[in-house]
Amino acid sequence: GLFSPDNESTIIDATGSDHVFGFLCRFDFEDRDVRVISSSILANGAYGVVLVEGGGRNPRLDDLNAYLLGQSTVNESVAKWLDIERNSEHVGVMLGLGCASPTFQLGDHLVMAQAANTVAVLHENVEASESGAIYLNNYSKSGRILLTQKFGVPPIRELLAVNESEWSIRIPDDQIEKMRAHRANAAPNETGGYIYGTWDLNDHSIVVALVTDPPKKADGSPIGLDLSPAGMSQPERELLAATGGRLMPLGTWHSHPGESAQPSAIDEATY
C-alpha cells in the first residue's frame, strides 16, 4: 500500500504497481515539500530494491529506475536480477509487500525481510538529502540477505524541449559532462553518439539513463557527422540485451566545435 509516516513529507509506495509508480512520478505535490520512497521485490523474490528520492524530488523515482537499469552492463547484481526476469514467466513483475496472485505466491519471510530493510532505509534517510539513493538487496531463498548495495544518485538536470515545450528531458549531470569531454577530445571535428533511457507519454518526459561513446565508425568533420545506425556497437548490443528493452534508444547527441548549440541547416534537414 501507500504509507505516509508521521513525517508527512515522505510517502512510501509498497504496492509493487507500475501504475502507482507512474502516477507518483507524474503527480504534482505543488508547494508541499514531499519525496517518495518506493519498495518492491524483484526477480521472483531473489532481489529487493528501495528507491529514495532526493530533496525536491530530484532525482525522482523514474530517474532512479533509469539509473539502476543503466548499471546493467557494469554491475553483476543488476545483471543477475534482469537475467532472472528475462528467463521467468513473470517477466518484469514488481511485487509489493504482501503481493500474491493466483499464479504467483511470495513467501512471508521474503516480505518480512524486505519490509525490515525498507524501515531501516527510512531511518537512515529521515532527512531528505540533496542526492537520491538506491538500495539493492540480494536474498537467499530463506530471506537471508546475501548482499546489500547502495548507489548514490546525484540530482539530475531538467531541460525543456525547444520545439515541444510541454516535453521535458531529464538527464544526469555526469552524462552531460561525458558529452563535453568527447566534444573536447574530438575538436575541431564534430562527434556524437546515442541516447538511451525511458519516456512517458502521459508525463511528456524523457529520462536519460546514459549517452554512448562515439561509435568506432563515426565520421566527424568541422561541419558535420555521420553516425552508424543505433544499436550496432557492441556496448549498445550488450545494453539492449541486458535490460531486455527496458532502456530504449531515444535519439542521438552530437557536438558543435564552436560555442553555439543551435541546430545547423544540416541538423534541421536531418532531424
Short mmCIF file of C-alpha atoms in Angstrom, two decimals:
data_model
loop_
_atom_site.label_atom_id
_atom_site.label_comp_id
_atom_site.label_asym_id
_atom_site.label_seq_id
_atom_site.Cartn_x
_atom_site.Cartn_y
_atom_site.Cartn_z
CA GLY A 1 0.00 0.00 0.00
CA LEU A 2 0.85 3.67 0.20
CA PHE A 3 2.04 4.88 3.56
CA SER A 4 2.82 8.30 4.98
CA PRO A 5 4.71 8.16 8.28
CA ASP A 6 4.45 10.80 10.99
CA ASN A 7 6.75 12.88 8.83
CA GLU A 8 4.16 13.81 6.20
CA SER A 9 6.86 14.90 3.78
CA THR A 10 7.60 11.25 2.94
CA ILE A 11 5.34 8.84 1.04
CA ILE A 12 6.25 5.16 0.91
CA ASP A 13 4.99 3.15 -2.06
CA ALA A 14 4.98 -0.57 -1.36
CA THR A 15 2.27 -1.51 -3.87
CA GLY A 16 4.57 -3.01 -6.49
CA SER A 17 2.26 -1.45 -9.09
CA ASP A 18 3.64 0.05 -12.30
CA HIS A 19 0.53 2.24 -12.49
CA VAL A 20 1.05 3.65 -8.99
CA PHE A 21 4.75 4.11 -9.72
CA GLY A 22 3.95 6.10 -12.86
CA PHE A 23 1.25 8.12 -11.11
CA LEU A 24 3.64 9.12 -8.31
CA CYS A 25 6.27 10.16 -10.85
CA ARG A 26 3.75 12.41 -12.60
CA PHE A 27 1.87 13.75 -9.58
CA ASP A 28 2.45 17.40 -8.75
CA PHE A 29 2.54 17.94 -5.00
CA GLU A 30 2.52 21.69 -5.71
CA ASP A 31 4.23 23.62 -2.92
CA ARG A 32 4.44 20.70 -0.49
CA ASP A 33 7.98 19.50 0.22
CA VAL A 34 7.30 15.83 -0.48
CA ARG A 35 9.53 12.97 -1.55
CA VAL A 36 8.63 9.37 -2.36
CA ILE A 37 10.32 6.13 -1.34
CA SER A 38 9.47 3.02 -3.37
CA SER A 39 9.99 -0.54 -2.11
CA SER A 40 9.48 -3.62 -4.25
CA ILE A 41 10.56 -7.23 -4.60
CA LEU A 42 12.04 -8.38 -7.90
CA ALA A 43 13.12 -11.48 -9.78
CA ASN A 44 10.75 -13.92 -8.04
CA GLY A 45 11.98 -12.82 -4.61
CA ALA A 46 15.71 -13.00 -5.31
CA TYR A 47 16.13 -9.23 -5.05
CA GLY A 48 14.56 -6.31 -3.25
CA VAL A 49 15.02 -2.68 -4.20
CA VAL A 50 14.31 0.55 -2.35
CA LEU A 51 14.38 3.82 -4.29
CA VAL A 52 14.80 7.01 -2.24
CA GLU A 53 14.12 10.31 -3.96
CA GLY A 54 16.36 13.29 -3.29
CA GLY A 55 15.28 16.62 -1.87
CA GLY A 56 12.78 18.47 -4.01
CA ARG A 57 12.06 15.11 -5.71
CA ASN A 58 15.33 15.34 -7.59
CA PRO A 59 16.26 12.71 -8.58
CA ARG A 60 12.72 11.37 -8.99
CA LEU A 61 11.60 7.72 -8.96
CA ASP A 62 11.86 7.39 -12.74
CA ASP A 63 15.35 8.92 -12.69
CA LEU A 64 16.42 6.34 -10.09
CA ASN A 65 14.88 3.49 -12.08
CA ALA A 66 16.67 4.57 -15.26
CA TYR A 67 19.96 4.91 -13.36
CA LEU A 68 19.64 1.37 -11.97
CA LEU A 69 18.91 -0.08 -15.41
CA GLY A 70 21.92 1.80 -16.74
CA GLN A 71 24.10 -0.26 -14.35
CA SER A 72 23.10 -3.50 -16.07
CA THR A 73 26.35 -3.93 -18.02
CA VAL A 74 28.70 -2.91 -15.20
CA ASN A 75 27.09 -4.30 -12.03
CA GLU A 76 26.82 -8.06 -11.52
CA SER A 77 23.80 -7.92 -9.20
CA VAL A 78 21.77 -5.73 -11.55
CA ALA A 79 22.71 -8.02 -14.44
CA LYS A 80 21.63 -11.14 -12.49
CA TRP A 81 18.31 -9.55 -11.44
CA LEU A 82 17.46 -8.70 -15.05
CA ASP A 83 18.65 -12.09 -16.28
CA ILE A 84 16.32 -13.90 -13.86
CA GLU A 85 13.39 -11.81 -15.03
CA ARG A 86 14.19 -12.33 -18.71
CA ASN A 87 14.01 -16.09 -18.15
CA SER A 88 10.96 -16.04 -15.89
CA GLU A 89 7.29 -16.40 -16.77
CA HIS A 90 6.70 -13.36 -14.51
CA VAL A 91 8.75 -11.03 -16.71
CA GLY A 92 9.07 -7.50 -15.39
CA VAL A 93 6.76 -8.07 -12.40
CA MET A 94 7.40 -5.78 -9.44
CA LEU A 95 5.90 -7.23 -6.27
CA GLY A 96 4.69 -5.11 -3.41
CA LEU A 97 4.98 -6.10 0.22
CA GLY A 98 2.44 -8.88 0.62
CA CYS A 99 1.77 -9.27 -3.09
CA ALA A 100 0.33 -12.55 -4.31
CA SER A 101 -1.73 -13.74 -7.27
CA PRO A 102 -3.36 -17.00 -8.42
CA THR A 103 -0.17 -17.81 -10.35
CA PHE A 104 2.48 -16.39 -8.04
CA GLN A 105 2.90 -16.63 -4.30
CA LEU A 106 5.56 -14.75 -2.36
CA GLY A 107 6.71 -16.20 0.95
CA ASP A 108 6.02 -14.19 4.09
CA HIS A 109 9.67 -14.48 5.10
CA LEU A 110 10.72 -12.56 1.96
CA VAL A 111 8.05 -9.93 2.54
CA MET A 112 9.19 -9.50 6.14
CA ALA A 113 12.85 -9.25 5.08
CA GLN A 114 12.11 -6.53 2.52
CA ALA A 115 9.80 -4.69 4.94
CA ALA A 116 12.51 -4.69 7.62
CA ASN A 117 15.07 -3.39 5.16
CA THR A 118 12.68 -0.67 3.99
CA VAL A 119 12.22 0.50 7.58
CA ALA A 120 16.00 0.55 8.05
CA VAL A 121 16.38 2.64 4.89
CA LEU A 122 13.68 5.02 6.11
CA HIS A 123 15.51 5.55 9.41
CA GLU A 124 18.76 6.12 7.55
CA ASN A 125 17.07 8.70 5.33
CA VAL A 126 14.84 10.56 7.80
CA GLU A 127 16.00 13.87 6.38
CA ALA A 128 15.89 14.40 2.64
CA SER A 129 19.32 14.52 1.03
CA GLU A 130 20.41 16.56 -1.96
CA SER A 131 21.06 13.22 -3.68
CA GLY A 132 18.85 10.20 -4.17
CA ALA A 133 19.75 6.64 -3.24
CA ILE A 134 19.09 3.10 -4.40
CA TYR A 135 19.37 0.09 -2.09
CA LEU A 136 19.58 -3.30 -3.83
CA ASN A 137 19.34 -6.40 -1.65
CA ASN A 138 20.07 -9.94 -2.82
CA TYR A 139 18.10 -12.54 -0.80
CA SER A 140 18.58 -16.24 -0.29
CA LYS A 141 15.51 -18.49 -0.63
CA SER A 142 15.13 -18.32 3.15
CA GLY A 143 15.09 -14.50 3.11
CA ARG A 144 18.64 -14.03 4.41
CA ILE A 145 20.46 -11.04 2.92
CA LEU A 146 23.39 -12.21 0.81
CA LEU A 147 24.48 -8.79 -0.40
CA THR A 148 23.35 -5.17 0.01
CA GLN A 149 24.49 -2.44 -2.34
CA LYS A 150 23.82 1.27 -2.12
CA PHE A 151 24.02 3.56 -5.13
CA GLY A 152 24.17 7.31 -4.59
CA VAL A 153 22.40 9.18 -7.40
CA PRO A 154 23.08 12.93 -7.71
CA PRO A 155 20.38 15.39 -8.78
CA ILE A 156 19.56 15.47 -12.48
CA ARG A 157 19.07 18.40 -14.80
CA GLU A 158 15.66 19.03 -16.34
CA LEU A 159 15.62 20.68 -19.76
CA LEU A 160 12.60 21.81 -21.78
CA ALA A 161 12.40 20.71 -25.40
CA VAL A 162 12.92 23.60 -27.80
CA ASN A 163 10.35 22.51 -30.36
CA GLU A 164 7.83 20.87 -27.96
CA SER A 165 7.80 22.95 -24.77
CA GLU A 166 5.42 20.59 -22.95
CA TRP A 167 8.10 17.88 -23.10
CA SER A 168 10.97 17.77 -20.62
CA ILE A 169 14.28 15.94 -20.79
CA ARG A 170 15.72 14.68 -17.51
CA ILE A 171 19.45 13.98 -17.76
CA PRO A 172 22.19 13.34 -15.16
CA ASP A 173 24.98 15.90 -14.99
CA ASP A 174 27.62 13.19 -15.38
CA GLN A 175 26.19 12.32 -18.80
CA ILE A 176 26.36 15.98 -19.83
CA GLU A 177 29.98 16.08 -18.69
CA LYS A 178 30.65 12.90 -20.66
CA MET A 179 29.43 14.58 -23.87
CA ARG A 180 31.50 17.68 -23.13
CA ALA A 181 34.62 15.56 -22.68
CA HIS A 182 34.05 13.81 -26.01
CA ARG A 183 33.48 17.21 -27.65
CA ALA A 184 36.81 18.49 -26.32
CA ASN A 185 38.67 15.35 -27.40
CA ALA A 186 37.24 15.45 -30.93
CA ALA A 187 37.77 19.17 -31.59
CA PRO A 188 37.91 20.69 -34.16
CA ASN A 189 35.64 17.95 -35.55
CA GLU A 190 32.09 17.09 -34.54
CA THR A 191 31.45 13.90 -32.60
CA GLY A 192 28.40 12.18 -31.19
CA GLY A 193 26.61 9.02 -30.19
CA TYR A 194 23.28 7.69 -28.98
CA ILE A 195 20.99 8.39 -26.03
CA TYR A 196 19.36 5.56 -24.06
CA GLY A 197 16.64 5.78 -21.43
CA THR A 198 12.89 5.77 -20.95
CA TRP A 199 9.99 8.03 -21.83
CA ASP A 200 6.49 8.67 -20.51
CA LEU A 201 3.81 9.84 -22.92
CA ASN A 202 1.44 10.81 -20.08
CA ASP A 203 4.06 12.90 -18.30
CA HIS A 204 5.63 14.20 -21.51
CA SER A 205 9.03 13.37 -20.05
CA ILE A 206 12.16 11.73 -21.41
CA VAL A 207 14.51 10.23 -18.81
CA VAL A 208 18.09 9.72 -19.94
CA ALA A 209 19.95 6.82 -18.36
CA LEU A 210 23.15 7.19 -20.35
CA VAL A 211 24.72 8.51 -23.52
CA THR A 212 27.02 6.27 -25.51
CA ASP A 213 30.59 6.92 -26.53
CA PRO A 214 31.07 7.81 -30.20
CA PRO A 215 30.79 4.65 -32.33
CA LYS A 216 34.05 3.46 -33.88
CA LYS A 217 32.68 4.17 -37.36
CA ALA A 218 31.55 7.72 -36.55
CA ASP A 219 32.89 10.07 -39.23
CA GLY A 220 33.14 13.65 -37.99
CA SER A 221 34.35 16.84 -39.63
CA PRO A 222 34.23 20.51 -38.58
CA ILE A 223 30.84 20.87 -40.32
CA GLY A 224 29.14 17.51 -39.95
CA LEU A 225 28.93 14.00 -38.54
CA ASP A 226 27.91 10.63 -39.95
CA LEU A 227 26.80 8.05 -37.37
CA SER A 228 26.29 4.36 -37.88
CA PRO A 229 22.76 3.07 -37.10
CA ALA A 230 21.74 2.87 -33.43
CA GLY A 231 22.20 -0.44 -31.65
CA MET A 232 25.06 -1.65 -33.83
CA SER A 233 28.03 -1.19 -31.48
CA GLN A 234 28.99 -3.94 -29.02
CA PRO A 235 28.25 -1.81 -25.89
CA GLU A 236 24.80 -0.97 -27.25
CA ARG A 237 24.01 -4.59 -28.07
CA GLU A 238 25.07 -5.60 -24.56
CA LEU A 239 22.91 -2.86 -23.01
CA LEU A 240 19.82 -3.79 -25.02
CA ALA A 241 20.30 -7.49 -24.24
CA ALA A 242 20.92 -6.91 -20.53
CA THR A 243 17.89 -4.67 -19.99
CA GLY A 244 15.56 -6.67 -22.22
CA GLY A 245 14.48 -3.49 -23.97
CA ARG A 246 13.64 -1.60 -20.78
CA LEU A 247 16.13 1.02 -21.87
CA MET A 248 15.43 2.23 -25.37
CA PRO A 249 17.35 4.29 -27.91
CA LEU A 250 15.83 7.75 -27.54
CA GLY A 251 17.85 9.62 -30.14
CA THR A 252 21.29 10.92 -30.93
CA TRP A 253 23.62 13.51 -29.49
CA HIS A 254 26.36 15.39 -31.32
CA SER A 255 28.69 18.26 -30.66
CA HIS A 256 29.43 21.53 -32.41
CA PRO A 257 33.10 22.60 -32.36
CA GLY A 258 32.07 26.24 -31.91
CA GLU A 259 30.24 27.78 -28.97
CA SER A 260 26.74 27.62 -30.49
CA ALA A 261 24.39 24.73 -29.76
CA GLN A 262 21.83 25.99 -32.27
CA PRO A 263 20.88 23.37 -34.89
CA SER A 264 22.62 23.88 -38.20
CA ALA A 265 20.81 23.78 -41.53
CA ILE A 266 22.07 20.22 -41.93
CA ASP A 267 20.73 19.31 -38.46
CA GLU A 268 17.29 20.72 -39.25
CA ALA A 269 17.16 18.92 -42.57
CA THR A 270 18.21 15.65 -40.93
CA TYR A 271 16.04 15.71 -37.82
#
